mmCIF file of C-alpha atoms and ligand atoms in Angstrom:
data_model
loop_
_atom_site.group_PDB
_atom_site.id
_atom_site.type_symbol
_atom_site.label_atom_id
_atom_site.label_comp_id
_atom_site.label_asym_id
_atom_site.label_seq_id
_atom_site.Cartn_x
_atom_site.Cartn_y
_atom_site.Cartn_z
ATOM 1 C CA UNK A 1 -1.020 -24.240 -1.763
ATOM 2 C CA UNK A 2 -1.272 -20.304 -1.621
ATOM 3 C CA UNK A 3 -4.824 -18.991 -0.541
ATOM 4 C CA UNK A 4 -6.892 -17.102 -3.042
ATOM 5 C CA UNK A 5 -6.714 -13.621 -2.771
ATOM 6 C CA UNK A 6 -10.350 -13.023 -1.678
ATOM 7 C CA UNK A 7 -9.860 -15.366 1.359
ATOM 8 C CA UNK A 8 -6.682 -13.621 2.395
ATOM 9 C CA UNK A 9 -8.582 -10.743 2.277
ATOM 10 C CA UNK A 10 -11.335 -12.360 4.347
ATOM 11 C CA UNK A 11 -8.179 -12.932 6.844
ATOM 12 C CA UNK A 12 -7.446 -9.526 6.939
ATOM 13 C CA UNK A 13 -11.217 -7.949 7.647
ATOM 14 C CA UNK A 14 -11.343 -10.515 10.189
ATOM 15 C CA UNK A 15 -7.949 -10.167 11.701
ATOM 16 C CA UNK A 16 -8.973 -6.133 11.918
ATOM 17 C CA UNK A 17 -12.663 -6.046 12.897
ATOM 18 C CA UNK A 18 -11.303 -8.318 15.583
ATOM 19 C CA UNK A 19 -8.422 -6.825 16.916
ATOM 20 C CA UNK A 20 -8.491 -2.971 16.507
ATOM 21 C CA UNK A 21 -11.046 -2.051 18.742
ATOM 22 C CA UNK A 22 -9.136 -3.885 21.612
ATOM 23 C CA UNK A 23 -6.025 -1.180 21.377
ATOM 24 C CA UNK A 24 -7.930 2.107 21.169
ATOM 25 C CA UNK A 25 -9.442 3.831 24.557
ATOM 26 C CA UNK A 26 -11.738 6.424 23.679
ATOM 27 C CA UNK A 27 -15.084 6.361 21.783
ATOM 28 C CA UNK A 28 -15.081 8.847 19.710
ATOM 29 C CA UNK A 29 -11.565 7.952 18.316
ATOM 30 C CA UNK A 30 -12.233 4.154 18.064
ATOM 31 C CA UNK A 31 -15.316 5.263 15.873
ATOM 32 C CA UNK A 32 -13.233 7.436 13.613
ATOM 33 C CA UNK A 33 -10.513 4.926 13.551
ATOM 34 C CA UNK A 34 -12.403 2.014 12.713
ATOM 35 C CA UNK A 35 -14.705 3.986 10.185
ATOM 36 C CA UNK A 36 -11.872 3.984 7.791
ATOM 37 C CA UNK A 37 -9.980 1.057 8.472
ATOM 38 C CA UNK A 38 -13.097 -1.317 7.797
ATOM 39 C CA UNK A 39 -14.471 1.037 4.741
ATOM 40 C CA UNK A 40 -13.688 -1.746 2.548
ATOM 41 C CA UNK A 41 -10.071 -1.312 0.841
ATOM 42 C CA UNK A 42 -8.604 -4.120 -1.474
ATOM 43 C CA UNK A 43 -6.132 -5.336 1.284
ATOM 44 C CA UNK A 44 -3.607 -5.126 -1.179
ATOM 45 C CA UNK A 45 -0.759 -4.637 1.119
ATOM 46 C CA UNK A 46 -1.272 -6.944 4.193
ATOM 47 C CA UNK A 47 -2.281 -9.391 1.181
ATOM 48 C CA UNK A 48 1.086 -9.263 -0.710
ATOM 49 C CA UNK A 49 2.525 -10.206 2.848
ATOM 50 C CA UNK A 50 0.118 -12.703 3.387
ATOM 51 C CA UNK A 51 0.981 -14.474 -0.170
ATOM 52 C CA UNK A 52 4.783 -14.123 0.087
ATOM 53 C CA UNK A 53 4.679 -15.502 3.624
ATOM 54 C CA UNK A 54 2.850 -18.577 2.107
ATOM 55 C CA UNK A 55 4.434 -19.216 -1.312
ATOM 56 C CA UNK A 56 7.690 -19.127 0.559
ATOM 57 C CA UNK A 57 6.488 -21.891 3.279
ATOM 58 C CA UNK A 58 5.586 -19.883 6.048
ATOM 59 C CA UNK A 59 2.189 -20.124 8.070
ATOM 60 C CA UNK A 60 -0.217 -17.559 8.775
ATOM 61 C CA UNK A 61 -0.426 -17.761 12.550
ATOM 62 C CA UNK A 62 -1.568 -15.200 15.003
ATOM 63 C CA UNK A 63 1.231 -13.379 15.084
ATOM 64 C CA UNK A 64 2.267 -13.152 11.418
ATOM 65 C CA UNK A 65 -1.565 -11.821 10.803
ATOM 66 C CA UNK A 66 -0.973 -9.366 13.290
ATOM 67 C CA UNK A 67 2.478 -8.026 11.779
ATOM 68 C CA UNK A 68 1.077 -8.293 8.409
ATOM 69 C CA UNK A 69 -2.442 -6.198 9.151
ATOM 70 C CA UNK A 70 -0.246 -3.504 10.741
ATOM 71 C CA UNK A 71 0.832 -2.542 7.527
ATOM 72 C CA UNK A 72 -2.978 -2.060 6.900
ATOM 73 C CA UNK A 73 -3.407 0.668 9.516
ATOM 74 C CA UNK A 74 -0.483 2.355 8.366
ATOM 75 C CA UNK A 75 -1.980 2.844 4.804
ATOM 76 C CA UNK A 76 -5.308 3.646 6.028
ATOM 77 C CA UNK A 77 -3.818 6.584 8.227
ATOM 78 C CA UNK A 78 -2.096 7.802 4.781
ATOM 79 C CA UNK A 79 -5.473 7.766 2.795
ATOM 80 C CA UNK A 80 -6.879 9.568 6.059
ATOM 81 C CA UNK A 81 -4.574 12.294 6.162
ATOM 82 C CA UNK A 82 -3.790 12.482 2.234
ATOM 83 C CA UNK A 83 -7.903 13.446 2.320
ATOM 84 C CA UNK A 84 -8.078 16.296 4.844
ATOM 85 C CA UNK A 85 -8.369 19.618 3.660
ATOM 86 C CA UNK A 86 -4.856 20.648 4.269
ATOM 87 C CA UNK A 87 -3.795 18.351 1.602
ATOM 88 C CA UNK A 88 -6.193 16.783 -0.618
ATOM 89 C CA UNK A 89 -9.140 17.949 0.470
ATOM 90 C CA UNK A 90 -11.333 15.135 -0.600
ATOM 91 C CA UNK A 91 -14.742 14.012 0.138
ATOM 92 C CA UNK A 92 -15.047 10.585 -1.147
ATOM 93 C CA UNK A 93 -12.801 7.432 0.102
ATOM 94 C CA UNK A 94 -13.431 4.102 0.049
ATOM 95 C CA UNK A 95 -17.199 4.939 -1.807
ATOM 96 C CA UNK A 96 -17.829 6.723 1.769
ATOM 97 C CA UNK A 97 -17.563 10.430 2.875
ATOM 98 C CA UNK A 98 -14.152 10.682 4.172
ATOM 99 C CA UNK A 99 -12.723 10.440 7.174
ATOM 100 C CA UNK A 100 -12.971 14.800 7.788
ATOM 101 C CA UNK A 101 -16.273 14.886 6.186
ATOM 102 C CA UNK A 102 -17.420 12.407 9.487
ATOM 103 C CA UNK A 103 -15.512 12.727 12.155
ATOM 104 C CA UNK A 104 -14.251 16.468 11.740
ATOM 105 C CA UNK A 105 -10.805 17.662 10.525
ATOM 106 C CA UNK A 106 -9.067 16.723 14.525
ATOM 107 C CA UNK A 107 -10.535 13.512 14.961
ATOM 108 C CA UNK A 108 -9.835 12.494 11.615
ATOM 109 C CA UNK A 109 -6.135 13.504 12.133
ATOM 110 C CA UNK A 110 -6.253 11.827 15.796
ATOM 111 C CA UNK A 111 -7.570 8.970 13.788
ATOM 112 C CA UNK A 112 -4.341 9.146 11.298
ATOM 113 C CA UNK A 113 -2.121 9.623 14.637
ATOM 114 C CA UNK A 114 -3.621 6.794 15.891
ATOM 115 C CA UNK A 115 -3.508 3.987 12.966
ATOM 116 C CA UNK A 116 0.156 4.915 12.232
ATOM 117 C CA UNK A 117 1.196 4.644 15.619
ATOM 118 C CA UNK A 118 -1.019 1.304 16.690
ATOM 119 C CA UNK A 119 0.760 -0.369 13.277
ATOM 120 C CA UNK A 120 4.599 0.083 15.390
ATOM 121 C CA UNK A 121 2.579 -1.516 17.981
ATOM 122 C CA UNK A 122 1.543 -4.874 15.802
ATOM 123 C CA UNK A 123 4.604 -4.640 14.100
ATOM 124 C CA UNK A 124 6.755 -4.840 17.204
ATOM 125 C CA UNK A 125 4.505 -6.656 19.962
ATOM 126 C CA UNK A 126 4.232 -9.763 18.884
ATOM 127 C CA UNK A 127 5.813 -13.589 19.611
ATOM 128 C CA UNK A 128 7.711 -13.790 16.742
ATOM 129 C CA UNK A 129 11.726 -13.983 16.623
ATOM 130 C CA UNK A 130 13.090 -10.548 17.914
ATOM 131 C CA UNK A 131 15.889 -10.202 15.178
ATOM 132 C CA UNK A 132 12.258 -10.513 12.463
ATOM 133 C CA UNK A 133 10.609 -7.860 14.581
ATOM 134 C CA UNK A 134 13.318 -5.612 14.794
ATOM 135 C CA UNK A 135 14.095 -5.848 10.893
ATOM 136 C CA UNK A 136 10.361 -5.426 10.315
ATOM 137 C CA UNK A 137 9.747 -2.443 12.308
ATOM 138 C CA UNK A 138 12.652 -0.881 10.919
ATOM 139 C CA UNK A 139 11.857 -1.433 7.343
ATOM 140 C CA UNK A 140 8.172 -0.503 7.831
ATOM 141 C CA UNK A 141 9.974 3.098 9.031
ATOM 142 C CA UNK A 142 12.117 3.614 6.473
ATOM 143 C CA UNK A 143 9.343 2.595 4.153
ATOM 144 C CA UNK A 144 6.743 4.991 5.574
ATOM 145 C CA UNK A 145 8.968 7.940 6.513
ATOM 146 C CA UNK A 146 10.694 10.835 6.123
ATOM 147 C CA UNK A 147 13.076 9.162 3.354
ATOM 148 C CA UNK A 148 9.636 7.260 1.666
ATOM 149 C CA UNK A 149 5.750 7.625 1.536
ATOM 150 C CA UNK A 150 5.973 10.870 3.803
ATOM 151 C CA UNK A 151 9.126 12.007 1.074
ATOM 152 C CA UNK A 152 7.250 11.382 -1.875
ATOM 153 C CA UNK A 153 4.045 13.153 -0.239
ATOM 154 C CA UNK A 154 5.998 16.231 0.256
ATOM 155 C CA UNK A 155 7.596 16.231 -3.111
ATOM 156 C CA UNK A 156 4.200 15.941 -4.551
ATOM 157 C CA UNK A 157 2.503 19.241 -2.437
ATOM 158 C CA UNK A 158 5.630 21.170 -3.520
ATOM 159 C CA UNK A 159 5.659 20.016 -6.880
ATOM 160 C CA UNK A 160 1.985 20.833 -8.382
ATOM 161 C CA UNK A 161 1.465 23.135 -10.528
ATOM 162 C CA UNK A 162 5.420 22.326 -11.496
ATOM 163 C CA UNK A 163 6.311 19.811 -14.600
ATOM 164 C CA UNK A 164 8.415 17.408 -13.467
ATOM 165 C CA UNK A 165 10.819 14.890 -15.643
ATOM 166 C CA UNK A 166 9.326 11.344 -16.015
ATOM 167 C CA UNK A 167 12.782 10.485 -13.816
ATOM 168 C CA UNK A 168 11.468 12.885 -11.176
ATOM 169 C CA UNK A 169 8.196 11.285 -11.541
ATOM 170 C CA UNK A 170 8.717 8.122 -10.998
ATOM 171 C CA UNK A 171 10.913 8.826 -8.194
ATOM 172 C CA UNK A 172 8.564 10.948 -5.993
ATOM 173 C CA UNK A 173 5.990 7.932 -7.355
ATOM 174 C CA UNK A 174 8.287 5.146 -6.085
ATOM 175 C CA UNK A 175 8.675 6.882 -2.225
ATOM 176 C CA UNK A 176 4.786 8.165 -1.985
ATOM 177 C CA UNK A 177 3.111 4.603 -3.256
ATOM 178 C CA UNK A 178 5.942 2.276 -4.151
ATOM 179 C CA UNK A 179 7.635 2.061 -0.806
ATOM 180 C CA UNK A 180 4.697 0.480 1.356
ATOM 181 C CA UNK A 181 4.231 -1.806 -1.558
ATOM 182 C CA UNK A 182 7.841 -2.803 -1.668
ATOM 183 C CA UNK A 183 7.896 -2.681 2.319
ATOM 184 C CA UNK A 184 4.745 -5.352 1.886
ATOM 185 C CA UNK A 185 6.565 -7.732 -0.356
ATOM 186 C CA UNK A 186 9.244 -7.595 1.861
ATOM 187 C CA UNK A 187 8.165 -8.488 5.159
ATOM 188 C CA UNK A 188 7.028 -11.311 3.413
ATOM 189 C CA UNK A 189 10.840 -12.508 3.118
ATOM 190 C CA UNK A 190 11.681 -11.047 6.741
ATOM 191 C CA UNK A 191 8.785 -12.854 8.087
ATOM 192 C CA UNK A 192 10.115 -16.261 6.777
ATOM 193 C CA UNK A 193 14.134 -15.537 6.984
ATOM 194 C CA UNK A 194 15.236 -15.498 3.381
ATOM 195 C CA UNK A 195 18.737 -15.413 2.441
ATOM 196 C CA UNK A 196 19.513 -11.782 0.763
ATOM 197 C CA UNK A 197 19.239 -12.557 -3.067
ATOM 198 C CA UNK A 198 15.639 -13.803 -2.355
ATOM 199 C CA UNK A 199 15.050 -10.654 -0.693
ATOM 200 C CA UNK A 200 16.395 -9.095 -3.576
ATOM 201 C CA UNK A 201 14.354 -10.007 -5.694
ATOM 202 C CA UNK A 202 11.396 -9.407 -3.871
ATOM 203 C CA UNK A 203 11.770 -6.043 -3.465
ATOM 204 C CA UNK A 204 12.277 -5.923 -6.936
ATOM 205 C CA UNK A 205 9.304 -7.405 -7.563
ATOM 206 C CA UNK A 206 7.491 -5.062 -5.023
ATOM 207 C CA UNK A 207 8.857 -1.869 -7.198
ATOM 208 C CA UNK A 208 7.693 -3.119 -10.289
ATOM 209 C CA UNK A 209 4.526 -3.383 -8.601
ATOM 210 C CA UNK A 210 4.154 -0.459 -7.302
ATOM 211 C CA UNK A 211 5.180 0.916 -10.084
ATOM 212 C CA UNK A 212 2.180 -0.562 -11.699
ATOM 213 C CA UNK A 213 -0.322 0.470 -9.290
ATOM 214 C CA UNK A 214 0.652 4.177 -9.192
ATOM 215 C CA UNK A 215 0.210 3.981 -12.736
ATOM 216 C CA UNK A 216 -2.671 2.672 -13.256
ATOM 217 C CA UNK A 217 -3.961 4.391 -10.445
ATOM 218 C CA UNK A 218 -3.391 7.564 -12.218
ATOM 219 C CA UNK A 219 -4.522 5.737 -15.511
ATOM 220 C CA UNK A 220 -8.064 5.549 -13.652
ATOM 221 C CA UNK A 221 -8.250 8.898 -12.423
ATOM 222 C CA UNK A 222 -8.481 10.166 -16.240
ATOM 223 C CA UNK A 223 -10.467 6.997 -17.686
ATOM 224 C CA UNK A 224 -11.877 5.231 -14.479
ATOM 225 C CA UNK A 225 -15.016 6.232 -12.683
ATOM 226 C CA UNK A 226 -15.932 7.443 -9.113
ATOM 227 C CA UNK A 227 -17.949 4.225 -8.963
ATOM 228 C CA UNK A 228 -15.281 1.782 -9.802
ATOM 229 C CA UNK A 229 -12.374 3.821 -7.496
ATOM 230 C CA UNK A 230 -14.224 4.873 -4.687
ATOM 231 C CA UNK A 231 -13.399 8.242 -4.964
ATOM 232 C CA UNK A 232 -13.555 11.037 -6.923
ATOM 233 C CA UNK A 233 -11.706 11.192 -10.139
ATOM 234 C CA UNK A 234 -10.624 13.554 -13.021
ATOM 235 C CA UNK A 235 -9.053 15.665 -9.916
ATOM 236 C CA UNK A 236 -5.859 15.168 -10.931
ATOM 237 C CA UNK A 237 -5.275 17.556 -13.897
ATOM 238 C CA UNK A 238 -7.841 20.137 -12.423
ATOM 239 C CA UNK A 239 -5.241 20.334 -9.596
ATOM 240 C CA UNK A 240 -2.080 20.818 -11.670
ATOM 241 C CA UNK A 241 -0.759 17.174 -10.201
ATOM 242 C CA UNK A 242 1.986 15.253 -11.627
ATOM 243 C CA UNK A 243 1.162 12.198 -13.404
ATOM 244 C CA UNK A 244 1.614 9.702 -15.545
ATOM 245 C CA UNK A 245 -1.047 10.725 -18.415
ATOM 246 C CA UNK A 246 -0.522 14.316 -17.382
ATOM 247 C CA UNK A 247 3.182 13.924 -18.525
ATOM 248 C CA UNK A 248 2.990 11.188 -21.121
ATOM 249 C CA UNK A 249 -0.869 11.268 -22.467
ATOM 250 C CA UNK A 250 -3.214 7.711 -21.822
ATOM 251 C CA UNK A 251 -1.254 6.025 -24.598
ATOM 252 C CA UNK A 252 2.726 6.513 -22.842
ATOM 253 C CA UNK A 253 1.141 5.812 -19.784
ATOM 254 C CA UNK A 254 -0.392 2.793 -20.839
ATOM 255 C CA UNK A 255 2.791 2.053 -22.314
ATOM 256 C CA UNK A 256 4.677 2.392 -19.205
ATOM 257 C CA UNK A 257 1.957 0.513 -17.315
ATOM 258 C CA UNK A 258 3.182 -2.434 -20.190
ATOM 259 C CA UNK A 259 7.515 -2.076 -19.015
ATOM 260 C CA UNK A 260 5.815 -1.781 -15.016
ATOM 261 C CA UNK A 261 4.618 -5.508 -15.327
ATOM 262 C CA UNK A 262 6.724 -6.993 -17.572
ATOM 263 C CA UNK A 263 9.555 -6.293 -15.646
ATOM 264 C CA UNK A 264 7.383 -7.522 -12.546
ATOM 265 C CA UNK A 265 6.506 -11.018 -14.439
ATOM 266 C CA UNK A 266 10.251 -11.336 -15.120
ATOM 267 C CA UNK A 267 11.254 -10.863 -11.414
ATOM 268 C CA UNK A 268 8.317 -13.435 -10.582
ATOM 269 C CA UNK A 269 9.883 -15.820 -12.951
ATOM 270 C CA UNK A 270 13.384 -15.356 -11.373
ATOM 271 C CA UNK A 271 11.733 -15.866 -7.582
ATOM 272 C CA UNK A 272 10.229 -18.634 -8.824
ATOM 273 C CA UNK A 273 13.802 -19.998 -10.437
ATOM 274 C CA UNK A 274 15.960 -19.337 -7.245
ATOM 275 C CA UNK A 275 13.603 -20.398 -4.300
ATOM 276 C CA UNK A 276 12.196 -23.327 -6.249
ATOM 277 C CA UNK A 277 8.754 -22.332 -5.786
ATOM 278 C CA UNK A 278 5.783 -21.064 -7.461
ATOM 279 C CA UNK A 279 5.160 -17.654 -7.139
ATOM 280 C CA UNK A 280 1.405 -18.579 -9.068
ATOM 281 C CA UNK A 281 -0.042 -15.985 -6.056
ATOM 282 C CA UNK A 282 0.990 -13.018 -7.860
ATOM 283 C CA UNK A 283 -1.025 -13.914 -10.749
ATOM 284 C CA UNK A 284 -3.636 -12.944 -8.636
ATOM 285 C CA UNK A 285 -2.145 -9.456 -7.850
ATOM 286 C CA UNK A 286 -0.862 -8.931 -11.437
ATOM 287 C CA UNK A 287 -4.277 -9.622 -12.729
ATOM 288 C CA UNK A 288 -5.675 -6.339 -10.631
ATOM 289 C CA UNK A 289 -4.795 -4.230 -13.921
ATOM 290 C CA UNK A 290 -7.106 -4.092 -16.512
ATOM 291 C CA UNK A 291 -6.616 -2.760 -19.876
HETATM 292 C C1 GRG B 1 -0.436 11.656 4.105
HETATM 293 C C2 GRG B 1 1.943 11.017 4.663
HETATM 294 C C3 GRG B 1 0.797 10.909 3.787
HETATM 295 C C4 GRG B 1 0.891 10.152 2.708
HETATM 296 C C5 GRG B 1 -0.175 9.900 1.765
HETATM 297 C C6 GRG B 1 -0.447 7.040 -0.334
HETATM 298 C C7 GRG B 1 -0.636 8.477 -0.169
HETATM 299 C C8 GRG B 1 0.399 9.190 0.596
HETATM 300 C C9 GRG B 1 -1.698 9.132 -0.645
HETATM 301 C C10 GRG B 1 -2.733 8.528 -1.441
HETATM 302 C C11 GRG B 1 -2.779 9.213 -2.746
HETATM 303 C C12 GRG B 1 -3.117 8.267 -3.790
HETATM 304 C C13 GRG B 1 -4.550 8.178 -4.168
HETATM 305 C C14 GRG B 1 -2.175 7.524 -4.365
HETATM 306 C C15 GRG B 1 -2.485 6.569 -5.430
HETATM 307 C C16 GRG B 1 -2.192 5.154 -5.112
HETATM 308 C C17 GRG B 1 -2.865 4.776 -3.866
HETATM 309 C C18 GRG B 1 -2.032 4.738 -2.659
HETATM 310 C C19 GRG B 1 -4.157 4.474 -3.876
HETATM 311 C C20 GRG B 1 -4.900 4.033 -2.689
HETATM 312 O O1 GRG B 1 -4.549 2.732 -2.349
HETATM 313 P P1 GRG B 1 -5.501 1.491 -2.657
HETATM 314 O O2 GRG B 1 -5.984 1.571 -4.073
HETATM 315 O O3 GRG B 1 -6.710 1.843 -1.702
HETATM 316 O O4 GRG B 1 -4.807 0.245 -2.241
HETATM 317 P P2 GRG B 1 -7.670 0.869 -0.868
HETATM 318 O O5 GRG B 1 -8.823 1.749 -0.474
HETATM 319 O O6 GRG B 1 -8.097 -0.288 -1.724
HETATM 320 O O7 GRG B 1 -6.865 0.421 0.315
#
């Protein structure tokens, strides 16, 4: 029986409020790093490990926590450095000033520096099998680099105040959010050796997904509020930024939000088919999007 999502996430806050001030050796830093990382995301990421690890028969031990939570740090350095004034320039994460507004623009990217590099760390120095470690770490590169989230970030600096295509949309969407979320899904299947049509199929699943959330998240910045995100919203068309809305209106978007999860509740159907298991945990995930 899979976990409910709010006591996976309990697993994760406790995994992190445990372990992350062991690996950092300097005050100020450790302050700045932690700020963030415990400012009380969803957990969506390590989570979707933490569920696929479990639906597919695997155990959350020590060391599967502590390759799943990397993937934590990792996001939490993009939300960090996707804030500071050289990008975004926000001043509201997580409902909290932001990392900048704290800690000053240096620490706060120290503090980025820091969470991306400590996740190759958890990702890589751990007891499980070396061939999973190696696959995971390099997975969790391509998913966060130069050819992913760090791609689809630059795409998106060079392309506001430009119209892109829907096509070119959902591509630069698909490297800057939907790679981590695929990457999460995953190392799910890494983490308990699945053959390759399995792991097919749950990337496919963690596209759709992501998809989804990039989506909606865009969905939220016109109809949402800073209470319910955390952040401030209606910045997105002020800024010229290509979205969903922006491109389609609320109603395609919504409408593409629809395709997004279908096609993800299709691929959940087919996991379910081929492994002979219930993928019930991604009801839980599915059911993040309300409309
Ligand atoms: C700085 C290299 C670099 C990349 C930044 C992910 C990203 C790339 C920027 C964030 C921009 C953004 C708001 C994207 C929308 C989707 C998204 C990633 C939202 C934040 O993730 P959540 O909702 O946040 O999972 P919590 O706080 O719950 O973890």
């Amino acid at each position: 029986m899979v976990e409910s999502l709010t006591k996976l996430k309990a697993r994760v806050d406790d995994y992190l409020a445990a372990n992350l001030p062991k690996d950092i050796d300097q005050d100020t830093l450790a302050a700045s790093m932690t700020y963030s990382t415990m400012a009380g995301g969803k957990r969506l990421r390590p989570t979707l490990t933490l569920a696929t690890v479990l639906t597919l028969g695997g155990q959350l031990t020590a060391d599967v926590m502590r390759a799943a939570t990397a993937l934590e740090l990792l996001h939490t350095y993009s939300l960090i450095h996707d804030d500071l004034p050289a990008m975004d320039d926000d001043d509201l994460r997580r409902g909290q000033p932001t990392n900048h507004r704290k800690f000053g623009a240096g620490m706060a990217t120290l503090a980025g520096d820091g969470l991306l590099t400590l996740a190759f760390q958890w990702v890589s120095d751990n007891h499980l099998a070396a061939p999973v470690r190696v696959e995971l770490t390099k997975k969790l590169a391509q998913a966060a680099g130069p050819a992913g989230m760090v791609a689809g970030q630059a795409r998106d600096i060079e392309n506001t105040g430009h119209r892109l295509s829907l096509d070119q949309l959902r591509y630069l969407h698909r490297q800057k959010t939907g790679a981590l979320i695929h990457y999460a899904v995953l190392a799910g299947g890494i983490i308990t050796d699945q053959p390759a049509p399995v792991r097919q199929l749950l990337v496919q699943f963690g596209d759709s997904y992501g998809l989804a959330f990039q989506i909606y998240d865009d969905l939220m910045d016109v109809v949402g509020t800073t209470a319910e995100m955390g952040k401030q919203v209606g910045k997105d068309a002020g800024e010229q930024k290509n979205t969903y809305p922006g491109l389609l209106g609320v109603a395609g978007a919504e409408d593409q939000l629809h395709q997004a999860l279908a096609s993800a509740r299709r691929t959940q159907a087919e996991l379910a088919r081929v492994t002979g298991k219930s993928f019930a945990a991604y009801d839980d995930f599915l059911a993040y999007f309300k409309l």
